[in-house]
Amino acid sequence: TQEEAQEETGWKLVHGDVFRLPTNSDLLCVYVGTGVQCLGMVLVTMIFAMLGFLSPSNRGGLMTAMLLLWVFMGLFAGYASSRLYKMFKGTEWKRIAFRTAFLFPAVVSSIFFVLNALIWGQKSSGAVPFGTMFALIFLWFGISVPLVFVGGYIGFKKPAADDPVKTNKIPRQIPEQAWYMNPVFSILIGGILPFGAVFIELFFILTSIW
């Protein structure tokens, strides 16, 4: 009947598959931990800025504050990733903590060091000095990585959160999606629209400058 069909929609239709173990659960845990780290850094930075601790007259103050907050937020990154990993019935929390500590920072650091090497090769004054690079490496390996492992240890020792509903043994068949729901199309549109909105304004700004 129509009433029964209406009841089998929304949450009642998918509640048995919501808490099913995802395909790449380890990578999801790493992404969640990194997202918590970014969110904490942004929130605390905004609070400091609103309180007046970050003055615009202090050049580099904002970047330094964000970098230091990113390092110390590694504690929450390890905690969040390990908590989610234990919820997925995982046992090797050290592997998740290691990936959380190195995956995203390694990608950013690789790009940074390559660009800095190119700038240094051009003998530009904009290249980052070796002392600053050594300080960045020390902050990463000496403070951020240990904090991620400490947070991972604390998070994994906590009791795992229980799923509010039971997961069906047989996965529900996913209906065929429309063509515009294709991931490739969604990614292209999601990038083209913001780029087009910004590029039009930047084009006239750069044209007026040069």
CSV table of C-alpha atoms in Angstrom, one decimal:
chain,number,residue,atom,x,y,z
A,1,THR,CA,0.0,0.0,0.0
A,2,GLN,CA,0.9,3.7,-0.3
A,3,GLU,CA,1.2,4.0,3.5
A,4,GLU,CA,3.7,1.1,3.7
A,5,ALA,CA,5.7,2.6,0.9
A,6,GLN,CA,5.9,5.9,2.7
A,7,GLU,CA,7.1,4.2,5.8
A,8,GLU,CA,9.9,2.6,4.0
A,9,THR,CA,11.6,5.8,3.0
A,10,GLY,CA,14.2,8.0,4.6
A,11,TRP,CA,15.8,6.8,7.8
A,12,LYS,CA,13.7,3.6,8.0
A,13,LEU,CA,15.0,2.6,4.6
A,14,VAL,CA,18.7,3.0,5.2
A,15,HIS,CA,19.1,2.6,9.0
A,16,GLY,CA,20.3,-0.9,8.6
A,17,ASP,CA,23.2,0.1,6.3
A,18,VAL,CA,24.3,3.5,7.8
A,19,PHE,CA,26.8,2.0,10.3
A,20,ARG,CA,28.2,-0.6,7.9
A,21,LEU,CA,32.0,-0.7,7.7
A,22,PRO,CA,33.1,1.4,4.7
A,23,THR,CA,35.5,0.1,2.1
A,24,ASN,CA,38.5,2.3,3.0
A,25,SER,CA,37.8,2.6,6.7
A,26,ASP,CA,41.5,3.3,7.5
A,27,LEU,CA,41.7,6.2,5.1
A,28,LEU,CA,38.4,7.6,6.4
A,29,CYS,CA,39.8,7.6,9.9
A,30,VAL,CA,42.9,9.5,8.8
A,31,TYR,CA,40.8,12.0,6.9
A,32,VAL,CA,38.5,12.6,10.0
A,33,GLY,CA,41.5,13.1,12.2
A,34,THR,CA,43.1,15.5,9.8
A,35,GLY,CA,39.8,17.4,9.5
A,36,VAL,CA,39.5,17.7,13.3
A,37,GLN,CA,43.0,19.1,13.3
A,38,CYS,CA,42.2,21.7,10.6
A,39,LEU,CA,38.9,22.6,12.3
A,40,GLY,CA,40.6,23.1,15.7
A,41,MET,CA,43.3,25.2,14.2
A,42,VAL,CA,40.9,27.5,12.3
A,43,LEU,CA,38.5,27.9,15.3
A,44,VAL,CA,41.3,28.7,17.8
A,45,THR,CA,42.9,31.1,15.3
A,46,MET,CA,39.7,32.9,14.8
A,47,ILE,CA,39.1,33.2,18.5
A,48,PHE,CA,42.6,34.6,19.0
A,49,ALA,CA,42.1,37.1,16.1
A,50,MET,CA,38.8,38.3,17.6
A,51,LEU,CA,40.4,38.8,21.0
A,52,GLY,CA,43.0,41.0,19.4
A,53,PHE,CA,46.0,38.7,20.0
A,54,LEU,CA,46.9,38.6,16.2
A,55,SER,CA,47.6,42.1,15.1
A,56,PRO,CA,47.8,42.8,11.3
A,57,SER,CA,50.8,45.0,12.0
A,58,ASN,CA,52.8,41.9,13.0
A,59,ARG,CA,53.9,40.4,9.7
A,60,GLY,CA,53.8,36.6,9.7
A,61,GLY,CA,52.0,36.5,13.1
A,62,LEU,CA,48.9,34.9,11.7
A,63,MET,CA,50.9,32.2,9.8
A,64,THR,CA,53.1,31.5,12.8
A,65,ALA,CA,50.0,31.1,15.0
A,66,MET,CA,48.3,28.8,12.6
A,67,LEU,CA,51.4,26.7,12.2
A,68,LEU,CA,51.9,26.3,16.0
A,69,LEU,CA,48.2,25.5,16.5
A,70,TRP,CA,48.3,22.9,13.8
A,71,VAL,CA,51.2,21.2,15.5
A,72,PHE,CA,49.5,21.1,18.9
A,73,MET,CA,46.1,20.1,17.5
A,74,GLY,CA,47.8,16.8,16.5
A,75,LEU,CA,46.7,15.5,19.9
A,76,PHE,CA,43.0,15.9,18.9
A,77,ALA,CA,43.7,14.5,15.4
A,78,GLY,CA,45.2,11.3,16.9
A,79,TYR,CA,42.3,11.0,19.4
A,80,ALA,CA,39.6,11.4,16.7
A,81,SER,CA,41.1,9.0,14.2
A,82,SER,CA,41.7,6.3,16.9
A,83,ARG,CA,38.2,6.7,18.3
A,84,LEU,CA,36.6,6.2,14.9
A,85,TYR,CA,39.1,3.4,14.1
A,86,LYS,CA,38.0,1.5,17.3
A,87,MET,CA,34.4,2.1,16.4
A,88,PHE,CA,35.2,0.2,13.2
A,89,LYS,CA,36.5,-2.7,15.3
A,90,GLY,CA,40.1,-2.0,14.4
A,91,THR,CA,43.0,-3.2,16.5
A,92,GLU,CA,46.2,-1.6,15.0
A,93,TRP,CA,45.8,2.0,16.3
A,94,LYS,CA,49.5,2.7,15.8
A,95,ARG,CA,49.2,2.3,12.1
A,96,ILE,CA,46.3,4.8,12.0
A,97,ALA,CA,48.2,7.3,14.2
A,98,PHE,CA,51.2,7.0,11.9
A,99,ARG,CA,49.1,7.7,8.8
A,100,THR,CA,47.4,10.6,10.5
A,101,ALA,CA,50.7,12.1,11.5
A,102,PHE,CA,52.3,11.8,8.1
A,103,LEU,CA,49.8,11.5,5.2
A,104,PHE,CA,48.6,15.1,4.9
A,105,PRO,CA,51.7,16.9,6.3
A,106,ALA,CA,54.0,14.8,4.0
A,107,VAL,CA,52.0,15.9,0.9
A,108,VAL,CA,52.1,19.6,2.0
A,109,SER,CA,55.8,19.4,3.0
A,110,SER,CA,56.8,17.8,-0.3
A,111,ILE,CA,55.1,20.5,-2.3
A,112,PHE,CA,56.6,23.2,-0.1
A,113,PHE,CA,60.2,21.8,-0.3
A,114,VAL,CA,60.0,21.4,-4.1
A,115,LEU,CA,58.7,24.9,-4.6
A,116,ASN,CA,61.3,26.3,-2.2
A,117,ALA,CA,64.1,24.4,-4.0
A,118,LEU,CA,63.0,25.9,-7.3
A,119,ILE,CA,62.9,29.4,-5.8
A,120,TRP,CA,66.3,28.8,-4.2
A,121,GLY,CA,67.6,27.6,-7.6
A,122,GLN,CA,66.6,31.0,-9.0
A,123,LYS,CA,68.6,32.7,-6.2
A,124,SER,CA,65.5,34.6,-5.1
A,125,SER,CA,65.3,36.3,-1.8
A,126,GLY,CA,61.9,34.8,-1.3
A,127,ALA,CA,63.3,31.4,-0.5
A,128,VAL,CA,62.8,30.0,3.0
A,129,PRO,CA,66.2,29.9,4.9
A,130,PHE,CA,67.5,26.6,6.1
A,131,GLY,CA,67.1,27.6,9.7
A,132,THR,CA,63.3,28.0,9.2
A,133,MET,CA,63.1,24.7,7.3
A,134,PHE,CA,64.9,22.9,10.2
A,135,ALA,CA,62.5,24.5,12.7
A,136,LEU,CA,59.5,23.3,10.6
A,137,ILE,CA,60.9,19.8,10.5
A,138,PHE,CA,61.5,19.9,14.3
A,139,LEU,CA,57.9,21.0,14.9
A,140,TRP,CA,56.6,18.2,12.8
A,141,PHE,CA,58.7,15.3,14.0
A,142,GLY,CA,59.5,16.6,17.5
A,143,ILE,CA,56.1,17.8,18.6
A,144,SER,CA,53.3,17.0,16.2
A,145,VAL,CA,54.0,13.3,15.6
A,146,PRO,CA,54.4,12.5,19.3
A,147,LEU,CA,51.2,14.3,20.1
A,148,VAL,CA,49.3,12.4,17.4
A,149,PHE,CA,50.5,9.1,18.9
A,150,VAL,CA,49.6,10.3,22.4
A,151,GLY,CA,46.1,11.3,21.3
A,152,GLY,CA,45.8,8.0,19.4
A,153,TYR,CA,46.7,6.0,22.5
A,154,ILE,CA,44.2,7.9,24.7
A,155,GLY,CA,41.5,7.6,22.1
A,156,PHE,CA,42.0,3.9,21.6
A,157,LYS,CA,41.9,3.2,25.3
A,158,LYS,CA,38.4,4.7,25.6
A,159,PRO,CA,35.5,2.3,25.2
A,160,ALA,CA,34.2,2.0,21.7
A,161,ALA,CA,30.9,3.8,20.9
A,162,ASP,CA,28.0,1.4,20.3
A,163,ASP,CA,26.0,1.7,17.1
A,164,PRO,CA,22.5,2.9,17.9
A,165,VAL,CA,21.0,0.4,15.4
A,166,LYS,CA,22.0,-3.0,14.2
A,167,THR,CA,23.5,-3.4,10.8
A,168,ASN,CA,21.8,-5.7,8.3
A,169,LYS,CA,23.9,-8.8,7.3
A,170,ILE,CA,23.0,-8.4,3.6
A,171,PRO,CA,23.9,-5.0,2.2
A,172,ARG,CA,21.0,-3.1,0.6
A,173,GLN,CA,21.3,-2.7,-3.2
A,174,ILE,CA,22.1,0.8,-4.2
A,175,PRO,CA,19.8,2.1,-6.9
A,176,GLU,CA,21.2,3.3,-10.1
A,177,GLN,CA,22.1,7.0,-10.0
A,178,ALA,CA,21.3,9.7,-12.5
A,179,TRP,CA,24.0,10.8,-14.9
A,180,TYR,CA,24.6,14.1,-13.1
A,181,MET,CA,25.3,12.2,-9.8
A,182,ASN,CA,28.4,10.7,-11.4
A,183,PRO,CA,31.5,11.5,-9.2
A,184,VAL,CA,33.5,12.8,-12.2
A,185,PHE,CA,30.8,15.2,-13.3
A,186,SER,CA,30.2,16.4,-9.7
A,187,ILE,CA,33.9,17.0,-9.2
A,188,LEU,CA,34.1,19.0,-12.4
A,189,ILE,CA,31.1,21.1,-11.7
A,190,GLY,CA,32.2,21.6,-8.1
A,191,GLY,CA,35.5,23.0,-9.3
A,192,ILE,CA,34.4,24.9,-12.4
A,193,LEU,CA,31.7,27.0,-10.8
A,194,PRO,CA,33.9,28.5,-8.0
A,195,PHE,CA,36.8,28.9,-10.3
A,196,GLY,CA,34.6,30.8,-12.9
A,197,ALA,CA,33.2,33.1,-10.2
A,198,VAL,CA,36.7,34.0,-8.9
A,199,PHE,CA,38.5,34.1,-12.2
A,200,ILE,CA,36.1,36.7,-13.7
A,201,GLU,CA,36.9,39.1,-10.9
A,202,LEU,CA,40.6,38.3,-10.8
A,203,PHE,CA,40.9,38.8,-14.6
A,204,PHE,CA,39.7,42.5,-14.4
A,205,ILE,CA,41.8,43.1,-11.2
A,206,LEU,CA,45.0,41.8,-12.8
A,207,THR,CA,44.3,43.6,-16.1
A,208,SER,CA,43.9,46.9,-14.3
A,209,ILE,CA,47.2,46.3,-12.4
A,210,TRP,CA,49.3,45.4,-15.4
